[in-house]
Amino acid sequence: MKRLNSCHPVKFLTGGLRRASAGISGLGVYRFLKFEGGVHRVQRVPKTEKSGRVHTSTMTVAIMPQPKEIDIVIKPKDIEMDFSKSSGKGGQSVNTTDSCVRLVHKPTGIVAECQTERSQLQNRERAMKMLKARIYNKELEEQVANEWSTRRLQVGSRQRSEKIRTYNYPQDRVTDHRIGGNQSNLREFISGGQSLHCLIKCLLKESWKESLLEMYMYC
């Protein structure tokens, strides 16, 4: 059973999402969702488009496993911590205390920021969890790049620059570029329907096949 523990969207003033983060838990959840990491491309005709021209936009998705406390050890001297007032729409402060927490890991330059809670302590704890997850993910990506550099499809590699999927609304089609598969009924797909589950199963199968091939090549 998969459960959405938290969701923190940040919206543009003109509408739409600027960024968002979510926490999901459940048995084997990372095994299935790791294939969603990468660049997702959307092709659609906006309601404001009078000539019917197709617009293209992208969203980068990063799937990061949440490490346990024993997985990542961060020395206090390696952390630069800043505090500020949480801001709302238009940049105005939404409270009078310095509850927004920004952490910088000096050795890697990785940044984590949190202002979703009203308490500075709660934001600090949440930001530290985010920072550990990002450091863990960076180390994991480097390990994958070193060990699996010869893989053709890079299934499940979570490389952020990798375009993995296109959602074409005019043609009601979803294309996964890693395996070349097409799915119809786009809205059912993005709602988490059966077609999404079928695609994930195909990606799991391809990942398993590539793992076996890699093992055979290095034997």
JSON list of C-alpha atoms in Angstrom, two decimals:
[
{"chain": "A", "resi": 1, "resn": "MET", "atom": "CA", "xyz": [0.00, 0.00, 0.00]},
{"chain": "A", "resi": 2, "resn": "LYS", "atom": "CA", "xyz": [1.40, 3.41, -1.03]},
{"chain": "A", "resi": 3, "resn": "ARG", "atom": "CA", "xyz": [0.66, 6.47, 1.11]},
{"chain": "A", "resi": 4, "resn": "LEU", "atom": "CA", "xyz": [1.22, 10.18, 0.39]},
{"chain": "A", "resi": 5, "resn": "ASN", "atom": "CA", "xyz": [2.67, 11.51, 3.64]},
{"chain": "A", "resi": 6, "resn": "SER", "atom": "CA", "xyz": [3.19, 15.15, 2.65]},
{"chain": "A", "resi": 7, "resn": "CYS", "atom": "CA", "xyz": [2.97, 17.49, -0.31]},
{"chain": "A", "resi": 8, "resn": "HIS", "atom": "CA", "xyz": [4.48, 20.98, -0.49]},
{"chain": "A", "resi": 9, "resn": "PRO", "atom": "CA", "xyz": [3.74, 22.88, -3.74]},
{"chain": "A", "resi": 10, "resn": "VAL", "atom": "CA", "xyz": [5.18, 26.30, -4.57]},
{"chain": "A", "resi": 11, "resn": "LYS", "atom": "CA", "xyz": [3.09, 28.15, -7.18]},
{"chain": "A", "resi": 12, "resn": "PHE", "atom": "CA", "xyz": [3.84, 30.95, -9.62]},
{"chain": "A", "resi": 13, "resn": "LEU", "atom": "CA", "xyz": [1.93, 34.18, -9.08]},
{"chain": "A", "resi": 14, "resn": "THR", "atom": "CA", "xyz": [0.54, 33.80, -12.61]},
{"chain": "A", "resi": 15, "resn": "GLY", "atom": "CA", "xyz": [-0.63, 30.26, -11.93]},
{"chain": "A", "resi": 16, "resn": "GLY", "atom": "CA", "xyz": [0.91, 26.81, -12.25]},
{"chain": "A", "resi": 17, "resn": "LEU", "atom": "CA", "xyz": [3.53, 25.07, -10.15]},
{"chain": "A", "resi": 18, "resn": "ARG", "atom": "CA", "xyz": [7.07, 26.37, -9.79]},
{"chain": "A", "resi": 19, "resn": "ARG", "atom": "CA", "xyz": [8.20, 23.35, -7.81]},
{"chain": "A", "resi": 20, "resn": "ALA", "atom": "CA", "xyz": [6.79, 20.79, -5.42]},
{"chain": "A", "resi": 21, "resn": "SER", "atom": "CA", "xyz": [8.01, 18.11, -3.07]},
{"chain": "A", "resi": 22, "resn": "ALA", "atom": "CA", "xyz": [6.17, 15.12, -1.67]},
{"chain": "A", "resi": 23, "resn": "GLY", "atom": "CA", "xyz": [6.86, 12.25, 0.70]},
{"chain": "A", "resi": 24, "resn": "ILE", "atom": "CA", "xyz": [5.51, 8.81, -0.22]},
{"chain": "A", "resi": 25, "resn": "SER", "atom": "CA", "xyz": [5.80, 5.67, 1.85]},
{"chain": "A", "resi": 26, "resn": "GLY", "atom": "CA", "xyz": [4.82, 2.05, 1.35]},
{"chain": "A", "resi": 27, "resn": "LEU", "atom": "CA", "xyz": [6.22, -1.40, 0.69]},
{"chain": "A", "resi": 28, "resn": "GLY", "atom": "CA", "xyz": [8.53, -1.31, -2.35]},
{"chain": "A", "resi": 29, "resn": "VAL", "atom": "CA", "xyz": [7.52, 2.26, -3.23]},
{"chain": "A", "resi": 30, "resn": "TYR", "atom": "CA", "xyz": [11.00, 3.31, -4.38]},
{"chain": "A", "resi": 31, "resn": "ARG", "atom": "CA", "xyz": [11.37, 0.18, -6.51]},
{"chain": "A", "resi": 32, "resn": "PHE", "atom": "CA", "xyz": [8.36, 1.25, -8.57]},
{"chain": "A", "resi": 33, "resn": "LEU", "atom": "CA", "xyz": [8.62, 5.04, -8.54]},
{"chain": "A", "resi": 34, "resn": "LYS", "atom": "CA", "xyz": [12.35, 5.32, -9.28]},
{"chain": "A", "resi": 35, "resn": "PHE", "atom": "CA", "xyz": [11.59, 5.05, -13.01]},
{"chain": "A", "resi": 36, "resn": "GLU", "atom": "CA", "xyz": [9.76, 8.40, -12.87]},
{"chain": "A", "resi": 37, "resn": "GLY", "atom": "CA", "xyz": [13.02, 10.29, -12.31]},
{"chain": "A", "resi": 38, "resn": "GLY", "atom": "CA", "xyz": [14.07, 12.45, -15.27]},
{"chain": "A", "resi": 39, "resn": "VAL", "atom": "CA", "xyz": [12.63, 15.06, -17.61]},
{"chain": "A", "resi": 40, "resn": "HIS", "atom": "CA", "xyz": [8.91, 14.81, -18.43]},
{"chain": "A", "resi": 41, "resn": "ARG", "atom": "CA", "xyz": [7.81, 16.70, -21.55]},
{"chain": "A", "resi": 42, "resn": "VAL", "atom": "CA", "xyz": [4.26, 17.95, -22.10]},
{"chain": "A", "resi": 43, "resn": "GLN", "atom": "CA", "xyz": [2.85, 18.93, -25.49]},
{"chain": "A", "resi": 44, "resn": "ARG", "atom": "CA", "xyz": [-0.53, 20.62, -25.44]},
{"chain": "A", "resi": 45, "resn": "VAL", "atom": "CA", "xyz": [-2.60, 23.47, -26.89]},
{"chain": "A", "resi": 46, "resn": "PRO", "atom": "CA", "xyz": [-3.27, 26.02, -24.13]},
{"chain": "A", "resi": 47, "resn": "LYS", "atom": "CA", "xyz": [-6.75, 27.50, -23.79]},
{"chain": "A", "resi": 48, "resn": "THR", "atom": "CA", "xyz": [-5.27, 30.93, -24.56]},
{"chain": "A", "resi": 49, "resn": "GLU", "atom": "CA", "xyz": [-3.74, 29.72, -27.86]},
{"chain": "A", "resi": 50, "resn": "LYS", "atom": "CA", "xyz": [-6.04, 31.02, -30.61]},
{"chain": "A", "resi": 51, "resn": "SER", "atom": "CA", "xyz": [-4.12, 29.61, -33.59]},
{"chain": "A", "resi": 52, "resn": "GLY", "atom": "CA", "xyz": [-4.07, 26.04, -32.27]},
{"chain": "A", "resi": 53, "resn": "ARG", "atom": "CA", "xyz": [-0.27, 25.93, -32.02]},
{"chain": "A", "resi": 54, "resn": "VAL", "atom": "CA", "xyz": [1.13, 23.14, -29.85]},
{"chain": "A", "resi": 55, "resn": "HIS", "atom": "CA", "xyz": [3.22, 24.35, -26.90]},
{"chain": "A", "resi": 56, "resn": "THR", "atom": "CA", "xyz": [5.95, 22.27, -25.26]},
{"chain": "A", "resi": 57, "resn": "SER", "atom": "CA", "xyz": [7.00, 22.48, -21.63]},
{"chain": "A", "resi": 58, "resn": "THR", "atom": "CA", "xyz": [9.07, 20.28, -19.35]},
{"chain": "A", "resi": 59, "resn": "MET", "atom": "CA", "xyz": [9.24, 19.30, -15.71]},
{"chain": "A", "resi": 60, "resn": "THR", "atom": "CA", "xyz": [12.21, 17.64, -14.05]},
{"chain": "A", "resi": 61, "resn": "VAL", "atom": "CA", "xyz": [11.36, 14.93, -11.52]},
{"chain": "A", "resi": 62, "resn": "ALA", "atom": "CA", "xyz": [13.84, 13.64, -8.95]},
{"chain": "A", "resi": 63, "resn": "ILE", "atom": "CA", "xyz": [13.00, 10.46, -7.03]},
{"chain": "A", "resi": 64, "resn": "MET", "atom": "CA", "xyz": [15.11, 10.23, -3.90]},
{"chain": "A", "resi": 65, "resn": "PRO", "atom": "CA", "xyz": [15.05, 7.42, -1.36]},
{"chain": "A", "resi": 66, "resn": "GLN", "atom": "CA", "xyz": [14.84, 8.73, 2.19]},
{"chain": "A", "resi": 67, "resn": "PRO", "atom": "CA", "xyz": [17.96, 7.56, 4.03]},
{"chain": "A", "resi": 68, "resn": "LYS", "atom": "CA", "xyz": [17.91, 6.44, 7.64]},
{"chain": "A", "resi": 69, "resn": "GLU", "atom": "CA", "xyz": [19.92, 8.25, 10.26]},
{"chain": "A", "resi": 70, "resn": "ILE", "atom": "CA", "xyz": [22.75, 5.72, 10.01]},
{"chain": "A", "resi": 71, "resn": "ASP", "atom": "CA", "xyz": [23.02, 6.05, 6.23]},
{"chain": "A", "resi": 72, "resn": "ILE", "atom": "CA", "xyz": [24.32, 9.61, 6.06]},
{"chain": "A", "resi": 73, "resn": "VAL", "atom": "CA", "xyz": [26.59, 11.26, 8.62]},
{"chain": "A", "resi": 74, "resn": "ILE", "atom": "CA", "xyz": [26.93, 15.04, 8.29]},
{"chain": "A", "resi": 75, "resn": "LYS", "atom": "CA", "xyz": [29.44, 16.87, 10.45]},
{"chain": "A", "resi": 76, "resn": "PRO", "atom": "CA", "xyz": [28.11, 20.10, 12.02]},
{"chain": "A", "resi": 77, "resn": "LYS", "atom": "CA", "xyz": [31.14, 22.03, 10.71]},
{"chain": "A", "resi": 78, "resn": "ASP", "atom": "CA", "xyz": [30.12, 21.11, 7.14]},
{"chain": "A", "resi": 79, "resn": "ILE", "atom": "CA", "xyz": [26.73, 22.81, 7.45]},
{"chain": "A", "resi": 80, "resn": "GLU", "atom": "CA", "xyz": [26.07, 26.48, 6.80]},
{"chain": "A", "resi": 81, "resn": "MET", "atom": "CA", "xyz": [22.72, 27.46, 8.27]},
{"chain": "A", "resi": 82, "resn": "ASP", "atom": "CA", "xyz": [20.72, 30.61, 7.50]},
{"chain": "A", "resi": 83, "resn": "PHE", "atom": "CA", "xyz": [17.39, 31.77, 8.90]},
{"chain": "A", "resi": 84, "resn": "SER", "atom": "CA", "xyz": [14.86, 34.19, 7.45]},
{"chain": "A", "resi": 85, "resn": "LYS", "atom": "CA", "xyz": [11.20, 35.04, 7.62]},
{"chain": "A", "resi": 86, "resn": "SER", "atom": "CA", "xyz": [8.90, 32.79, 5.62]},
{"chain": "A", "resi": 87, "resn": "SER", "atom": "CA", "xyz": [7.55, 34.51, 2.51]},
{"chain": "A", "resi": 88, "resn": "GLY", "atom": "CA", "xyz": [4.23, 34.28, 0.72]},
{"chain": "A", "resi": 89, "resn": "LYS", "atom": "CA", "xyz": [2.83, 35.56, -2.56]},
{"chain": "A", "resi": 90, "resn": "GLY", "atom": "CA", "xyz": [4.67, 38.59, -3.90]},
{"chain": "A", "resi": 91, "resn": "GLY", "atom": "CA", "xyz": [7.58, 37.97, -1.55]},
{"chain": "A", "resi": 92, "resn": "GLN", "atom": "CA", "xyz": [5.91, 39.41, 1.56]},
{"chain": "A", "resi": 93, "resn": "SER", "atom": "CA", "xyz": [6.69, 37.84, 4.93]},
{"chain": "A", "resi": 94, "resn": "VAL", "atom": "CA", "xyz": [3.92, 35.68, 6.35]},
{"chain": "A", "resi": 95, "resn": "ASN", "atom": "CA", "xyz": [5.16, 35.70, 9.96]},
{"chain": "A", "resi": 96, "resn": "THR", "atom": "CA", "xyz": [7.38, 37.77, 12.22]},
{"chain": "A", "resi": 97, "resn": "THR", "atom": "CA", "xyz": [9.85, 35.06, 13.27]},
{"chain": "A", "resi": 98, "resn": "ASP", "atom": "CA", "xyz": [12.85, 33.72, 11.37]},
{"chain": "A", "resi": 99, "resn": "SER", "atom": "CA", "xyz": [11.22, 30.35, 10.78]},
{"chain": "A", "resi": 100, "resn": "CYS", "atom": "CA", "xyz": [12.50, 29.72, 7.21]},
{"chain": "A", "resi": 101, "resn": "VAL", "atom": "CA", "xyz": [15.62, 27.51, 7.33]},
{"chain": "A", "resi": 102, "resn": "ARG", "atom": "CA", "xyz": [18.22, 27.19, 4.59]},
{"chain": "A", "resi": 103, "resn": "LEU", "atom": "CA", "xyz": [20.99, 24.61, 4.88]},
{"chain": "A", "resi": 104, "resn": "VAL", "atom": "CA", "xyz": [24.10, 24.41, 2.68]},
{"chain": "A", "resi": 105, "resn": "HIS", "atom": "CA", "xyz": [26.36, 21.36, 2.71]},
{"chain": "A", "resi": 106, "resn": "LYS", "atom": "CA", "xyz": [29.77, 22.96, 2.16]},
{"chain": "A", "resi": 107, "resn": "PRO", "atom": "CA", "xyz": [31.66, 19.94, 0.71]},
{"chain": "A", "resi": 108, "resn": "THR", "atom": "CA", "xyz": [29.07, 19.34, -2.04]},
{"chain": "A", "resi": 109, "resn": "GLY", "atom": "CA", "xyz": [27.30, 22.70, -2.33]},
{"chain": "A", "resi": 110, "resn": "ILE", "atom": "CA", "xyz": [23.92, 20.95, -1.97]},
{"chain": "A", "resi": 111, "resn": "VAL", "atom": "CA", "xyz": [21.16, 23.21, -0.61]},
{"chain": "A", "resi": 112, "resn": "ALA", "atom": "CA", "xyz": [17.95, 22.39, 1.24]},
{"chain": "A", "resi": 113, "resn": "GLU", "atom": "CA", "xyz": [15.37, 24.96, 2.29]},
{"chain": "A", "resi": 114, "resn": "CYS", "atom": "CA", "xyz": [12.14, 24.62, 4.20]},
{"chain": "A", "resi": 115, "resn": "GLN", "atom": "CA", "xyz": [9.49, 27.14, 5.24]},
{"chain": "A", "resi": 116, "resn": "THR", "atom": "CA", "xyz": [6.39, 24.96, 5.29]},
{"chain": "A", "resi": 117, "resn": "GLU", "atom": "CA", "xyz": [6.12, 24.86, 9.11]},
{"chain": "A", "resi": 118, "resn": "ARG", "atom": "CA", "xyz": [5.62, 27.80, 11.44]},
{"chain": "A", "resi": 119, "resn": "SER", "atom": "CA", "xyz": [8.23, 26.50, 13.87]},
{"chain": "A", "resi": 120, "resn": "GLN", "atom": "CA", "xyz": [11.92, 27.06, 13.12]},
{"chain": "A", "resi": 121, "resn": "LEU", "atom": "CA", "xyz": [12.78, 23.75, 14.80]},
{"chain": "A", "resi": 122, "resn": "GLN", "atom": "CA", "xyz": [10.32, 21.82, 12.62]},
{"chain": "A", "resi": 123, "resn": "ASN", "atom": "CA", "xyz": [11.62, 23.50, 9.46]},
{"chain": "A", "resi": 124, "resn": "ARG", "atom": "CA", "xyz": [15.19, 22.75, 10.52]},
{"chain": "A", "resi": 125, "resn": "GLU", "atom": "CA", "xyz": [14.41, 19.07, 11.04]},
{"chain": "A", "resi": 126, "resn": "ARG", "atom": "CA", "xyz": [12.60, 18.83, 7.71]},
{"chain": "A", "resi": 127, "resn": "ALA", "atom": "CA", "xyz": [15.37, 20.69, 5.87]},
{"chain": "A", "resi": 128, "resn": "MET", "atom": "CA", "xyz": [17.98, 18.33, 7.37]},
{"chain": "A", "resi": 129, "resn": "LYS", "atom": "CA", "xyz": [16.01, 15.32, 6.13]},
{"chain": "A", "resi": 130, "resn": "MET", "atom": "CA", "xyz": [15.82, 16.87, 2.67]},
{"chain": "A", "resi": 131, "resn": "LEU", "atom": "CA", "xyz": [19.57, 17.62, 2.72]},
{"chain": "A", "resi": 132, "resn": "LYS", "atom": "CA", "xyz": [20.44, 14.06, 3.71]},
{"chain": "A", "resi": 133, "resn": "ALA", "atom": "CA", "xyz": [18.19, 12.68, 0.99]},
{"chain": "A", "resi": 134, "resn": "ARG", "atom": "CA", "xyz": [19.85, 14.88, -1.65]},
{"chain": "A", "resi": 135, "resn": "ILE", "atom": "CA", "xyz": [23.37, 13.98, -0.53]},
{"chain": "A", "resi": 136, "resn": "TYR", "atom": "CA", "xyz": [22.40, 10.31, -0.52]},
{"chain": "A", "resi": 137, "resn": "ASN", "atom": "CA", "xyz": [20.89, 10.63, -3.99]},
{"chain": "A", "resi": 138, "resn": "LYS", "atom": "CA", "xyz": [24.00, 12.39, -5.33]},
{"chain": "A", "resi": 139, "resn": "GLU", "atom": "CA", "xyz": [26.23, 9.59, -4.06]},
{"chain": "A", "resi": 140, "resn": "LEU", "atom": "CA", "xyz": [23.83, 7.04, -5.50]},
{"chain": "A", "resi": 141, "resn": "GLU", "atom": "CA", "xyz": [23.83, 8.75, -8.92]},
{"chain": "A", "resi": 142, "resn": "GLU", "atom": "CA", "xyz": [27.63, 8.83, -8.97]},
{"chain": "A", "resi": 143, "resn": "GLN", "atom": "CA", "xyz": [27.75, 5.14, -8.12]},
{"chain": "A", "resi": 144, "resn": "VAL", "atom": "CA", "xyz": [25.23, 4.32, -10.84]},
{"chain": "A", "resi": 145, "resn": "ALA", "atom": "CA", "xyz": [27.18, 6.40, -13.38]},
{"chain": "A", "resi": 146, "resn": "ASN", "atom": "CA", "xyz": [30.40, 4.56, -12.53]},
{"chain": "A", "resi": 147, "resn": "GLU", "atom": "CA", "xyz": [28.99, 1.05, -12.43]},
{"chain": "A", "resi": 148, "resn": "TRP", "atom": "CA", "xyz": [26.47, 1.25, -15.26]},
{"chain": "A", "resi": 149, "resn": "SER", "atom": "CA", "xyz": [28.14, 3.58, -17.76]},
{"chain": "A", "resi": 150, "resn": "THR", "atom": "CA", "xyz": [27.74, 1.08, -20.61]},
{"chain": "A", "resi": 151, "resn": "ARG", "atom": "CA", "xyz": [23.98, 0.68, -20.26]},
{"chain": "A", "resi": 152, "resn": "ARG", "atom": "CA", "xyz": [22.07, 1.74, -23.36]},
{"chain": "A", "resi": 153, "resn": "LEU", "atom": "CA", "xyz": [18.66, 2.53, -21.96]},
{"chain": "A", "resi": 154, "resn": "GLN", "atom": "CA", "xyz": [19.72, 3.88, -18.58]},
{"chain": "A", "resi": 155, "resn": "VAL", "atom": "CA", "xyz": [16.46, 2.55, -17.17]},
{"chain": "A", "resi": 156, "resn": "GLY", "atom": "CA", "xyz": [16.02, 3.80, -13.62]},
{"chain": "A", "resi": 157, "resn": "SER", "atom": "CA", "xyz": [19.25, 5.80, -13.58]},
{"chain": "A", "resi": 158, "resn": "ARG", "atom": "CA", "xyz": [17.40, 8.93, -12.40]},
{"chain": "A", "resi": 159, "resn": "GLN", "atom": "CA", "xyz": [19.69, 11.22, -14.40]},
{"chain": "A", "resi": 160, "resn": "ARG", "atom": "CA", "xyz": [17.98, 14.62, -14.20]},
{"chain": "A", "resi": 161, "resn": "SER", "atom": "CA", "xyz": [18.98, 15.66, -17.73]},
{"chain": "A", "resi": 162, "resn": "GLU", "atom": "CA", "xyz": [17.46, 12.55, -19.25]},
{"chain": "A", "resi": 163, "resn": "LYS", "atom": "CA", "xyz": [14.20, 13.07, -21.17]},
{"chain": "A", "resi": 164, "resn": "ILE", "atom": "CA", "xyz": [12.22, 10.00, -20.29]},
{"chain": "A", "resi": 165, "resn": "ARG", "atom": "CA", "xyz": [8.62, 10.62, -21.34]},
{"chain": "A", "resi": 166, "resn": "THR", "atom": "CA", "xyz": [6.37, 12.80, -23.52]},
{"chain": "A", "resi": 167, "resn": "TYR", "atom": "CA", "xyz": [2.71, 13.52, -22.82]},
{"chain": "A", "resi": 168, "resn": "ASN", "atom": "CA", "xyz": [1.04, 14.56, -26.08]},
{"chain": "A", "resi": 169, "resn": "TYR", "atom": "CA", "xyz": [-2.45, 15.89, -25.36]},
{"chain": "A", "resi": 170, "resn": "PRO", "atom": "CA", "xyz": [-3.55, 16.60, -28.97]},
{"chain": "A", "resi": 171, "resn": "GLN", "atom": "CA", "xyz": [-2.80, 12.98, -29.92]},
{"chain": "A", "resi": 172, "resn": "ASP", "atom": "CA", "xyz": [-3.92, 11.54, -26.55]},
{"chain": "A", "resi": 173, "resn": "ARG", "atom": "CA", "xyz": [-0.62, 9.66, -26.33]},
{"chain": "A", "resi": 174, "resn": "VAL", "atom": "CA", "xyz": [2.10, 8.95, -23.78]},
{"chain": "A", "resi": 175, "resn": "THR", "atom": "CA", "xyz": [5.53, 7.93, -25.12]},
{"chain": "A", "resi": 176, "resn": "ASP", "atom": "CA", "xyz": [8.27, 6.49, -22.93]},
{"chain": "A", "resi": 177, "resn": "HIS", "atom": "CA", "xyz": [11.56, 7.20, -24.71]},
{"chain": "A", "resi": 178, "resn": "ARG", "atom": "CA", "xyz": [13.57, 4.57, -22.82]},
{"chain": "A", "resi": 179, "resn": "ILE", "atom": "CA", "xyz": [11.69, 1.61, -24.20]},
{"chain": "A", "resi": 180, "resn": "GLY", "atom": "CA", "xyz": [9.88, 3.26, -27.09]},
{"chain": "A", "resi": 181, "resn": "GLY", "atom": "CA", "xyz": [6.45, 2.31, -25.80]},
{"chain": "A", "resi": 182, "resn": "ASN", "atom": "CA", "xyz": [3.27, 4.28, -26.53]},
{"chain": "A", "resi": 183, "resn": "GLN", "atom": "CA", "xyz": [0.18, 4.41, -24.34]},
{"chain": "A", "resi": 184, "resn": "SER", "atom": "CA", "xyz": [-3.19, 5.85, -25.31]},
{"chain": "A", "resi": 185, "resn": "ASN", "atom": "CA", "xyz": [-5.78, 7.41, -22.98]},
{"chain": "A", "resi": 186, "resn": "LEU", "atom": "CA", "xyz": [-3.42, 9.99, -21.50]},
{"chain": "A", "resi": 187, "resn": "ARG", "atom": "CA", "xyz": [-5.73, 11.17, -18.72]},
{"chain": "A", "resi": 188, "resn": "GLU", "atom": "CA", "xyz": [-6.21, 7.65, -17.44]},
{"chain": "A", "resi": 189, "resn": "PHE", "atom": "CA", "xyz": [-2.43, 7.21, -17.47]},
{"chain": "A", "resi": 190, "resn": "ILE", "atom": "CA", "xyz": [-1.61, 10.35, -15.45]},
{"chain": "A", "resi": 191, "resn": "SER", "atom": "CA", "xyz": [-4.38, 9.44, -12.98]},
{"chain": "A", "resi": 192, "resn": "GLY", "atom": "CA", "xyz": [-2.40, 6.32, -12.07]},
{"chain": "A", "resi": 193, "resn": "GLY", "atom": "CA", "xyz": [-4.51, 3.90, -14.07]},
{"chain": "A", "resi": 194, "resn": "GLN", "atom": "CA", "xyz": [-3.74, 0.45, -15.39]},
{"chain": "A", "resi": 195, "resn": "SER", "atom": "CA", "xyz": [-1.69, 1.73, -18.33]},
{"chain": "A", "resi": 196, "resn": "LEU", "atom": "CA", "xyz": [0.80, 3.36, -15.92]},
{"chain": "A", "resi": 197, "resn": "HIS", "atom": "CA", "xyz": [1.14, 0.12, -13.99]},
{"chain": "A", "resi": 198, "resn": "CYS", "atom": "CA", "xyz": [1.73, -1.79, -17.22]},
{"chain": "A", "resi": 199, "resn": "LEU", "atom": "CA", "xyz": [4.48, 0.63, -18.23]},
{"chain": "A", "resi": 200, "resn": "ILE", "atom": "CA", "xyz": [6.18, 0.33, -14.85]},
{"chain": "A", "resi": 201, "resn": "LYS", "atom": "CA", "xyz": [6.14, -3.45, -15.22]},
{"chain": "A", "resi": 202, "resn": "CYS", "atom": "CA", "xyz": [7.79, -3.13, -18.63]},
{"chain": "A", "resi": 203, "resn": "LEU", "atom": "CA", "xyz": [10.47, -0.85, -17.19]},
{"chain": "A", "resi": 204, "resn": "LEU", "atom": "CA", "xyz": [11.11, -3.29, -14.35]},
{"chain": "A", "resi": 205, "resn": "LYS", "atom": "CA", "xyz": [11.50, -6.07, -16.89]},
{"chain": "A", "resi": 206, "resn": "GLU", "atom": "CA", "xyz": [13.90, -4.03, -19.05]},
{"chain": "A", "resi": 207, "resn": "SER", "atom": "CA", "xyz": [15.94, -3.05, -16.00]},
{"chain": "A", "resi": 208, "resn": "TRP", "atom": "CA", "xyz": [16.19, -6.69, -14.95]},
{"chain": "A", "resi": 209, "resn": "LYS", "atom": "CA", "xyz": [17.28, -7.75, -18.46]},
{"chain": "A", "resi": 210, "resn": "GLU", "atom": "CA", "xyz": [19.95, -5.04, -18.59]},
{"chain": "A", "resi": 211, "resn": "SER", "atom": "CA", "xyz": [21.24, -6.05, -15.16]},
{"chain": "A", "resi": 212, "resn": "LEU", "atom": "CA", "xyz": [21.64, -9.64, -16.33]},
{"chain": "A", "resi": 213, "resn": "LEU", "atom": "CA", "xyz": [23.35, -8.48, -19.52]},
{"chain": "A", "resi": 214, "resn": "GLU", "atom": "CA", "xyz": [25.74, -6.29, -17.54]},
{"chain": "A", "resi": 215, "resn": "MET", "atom": "CA", "xyz": [26.61, -9.17, -15.24]},
{"chain": "A", "resi": 216, "resn": "TYR", "atom": "CA", "xyz": [27.25, -11.43, -18.26]},
{"chain": "A", "resi": 217, "resn": "MET", "atom": "CA", "xyz": [29.51, -8.83, -19.92]},
{"chain": "A", "resi": 218, "resn": "TYR", "atom": "CA", "xyz": [31.72, -8.51, -16.86]},
{"chain": "A", "resi": 219, "resn": "CYS", "atom": "CA", "xyz": [31.92, -12.22, -16.06]}
]
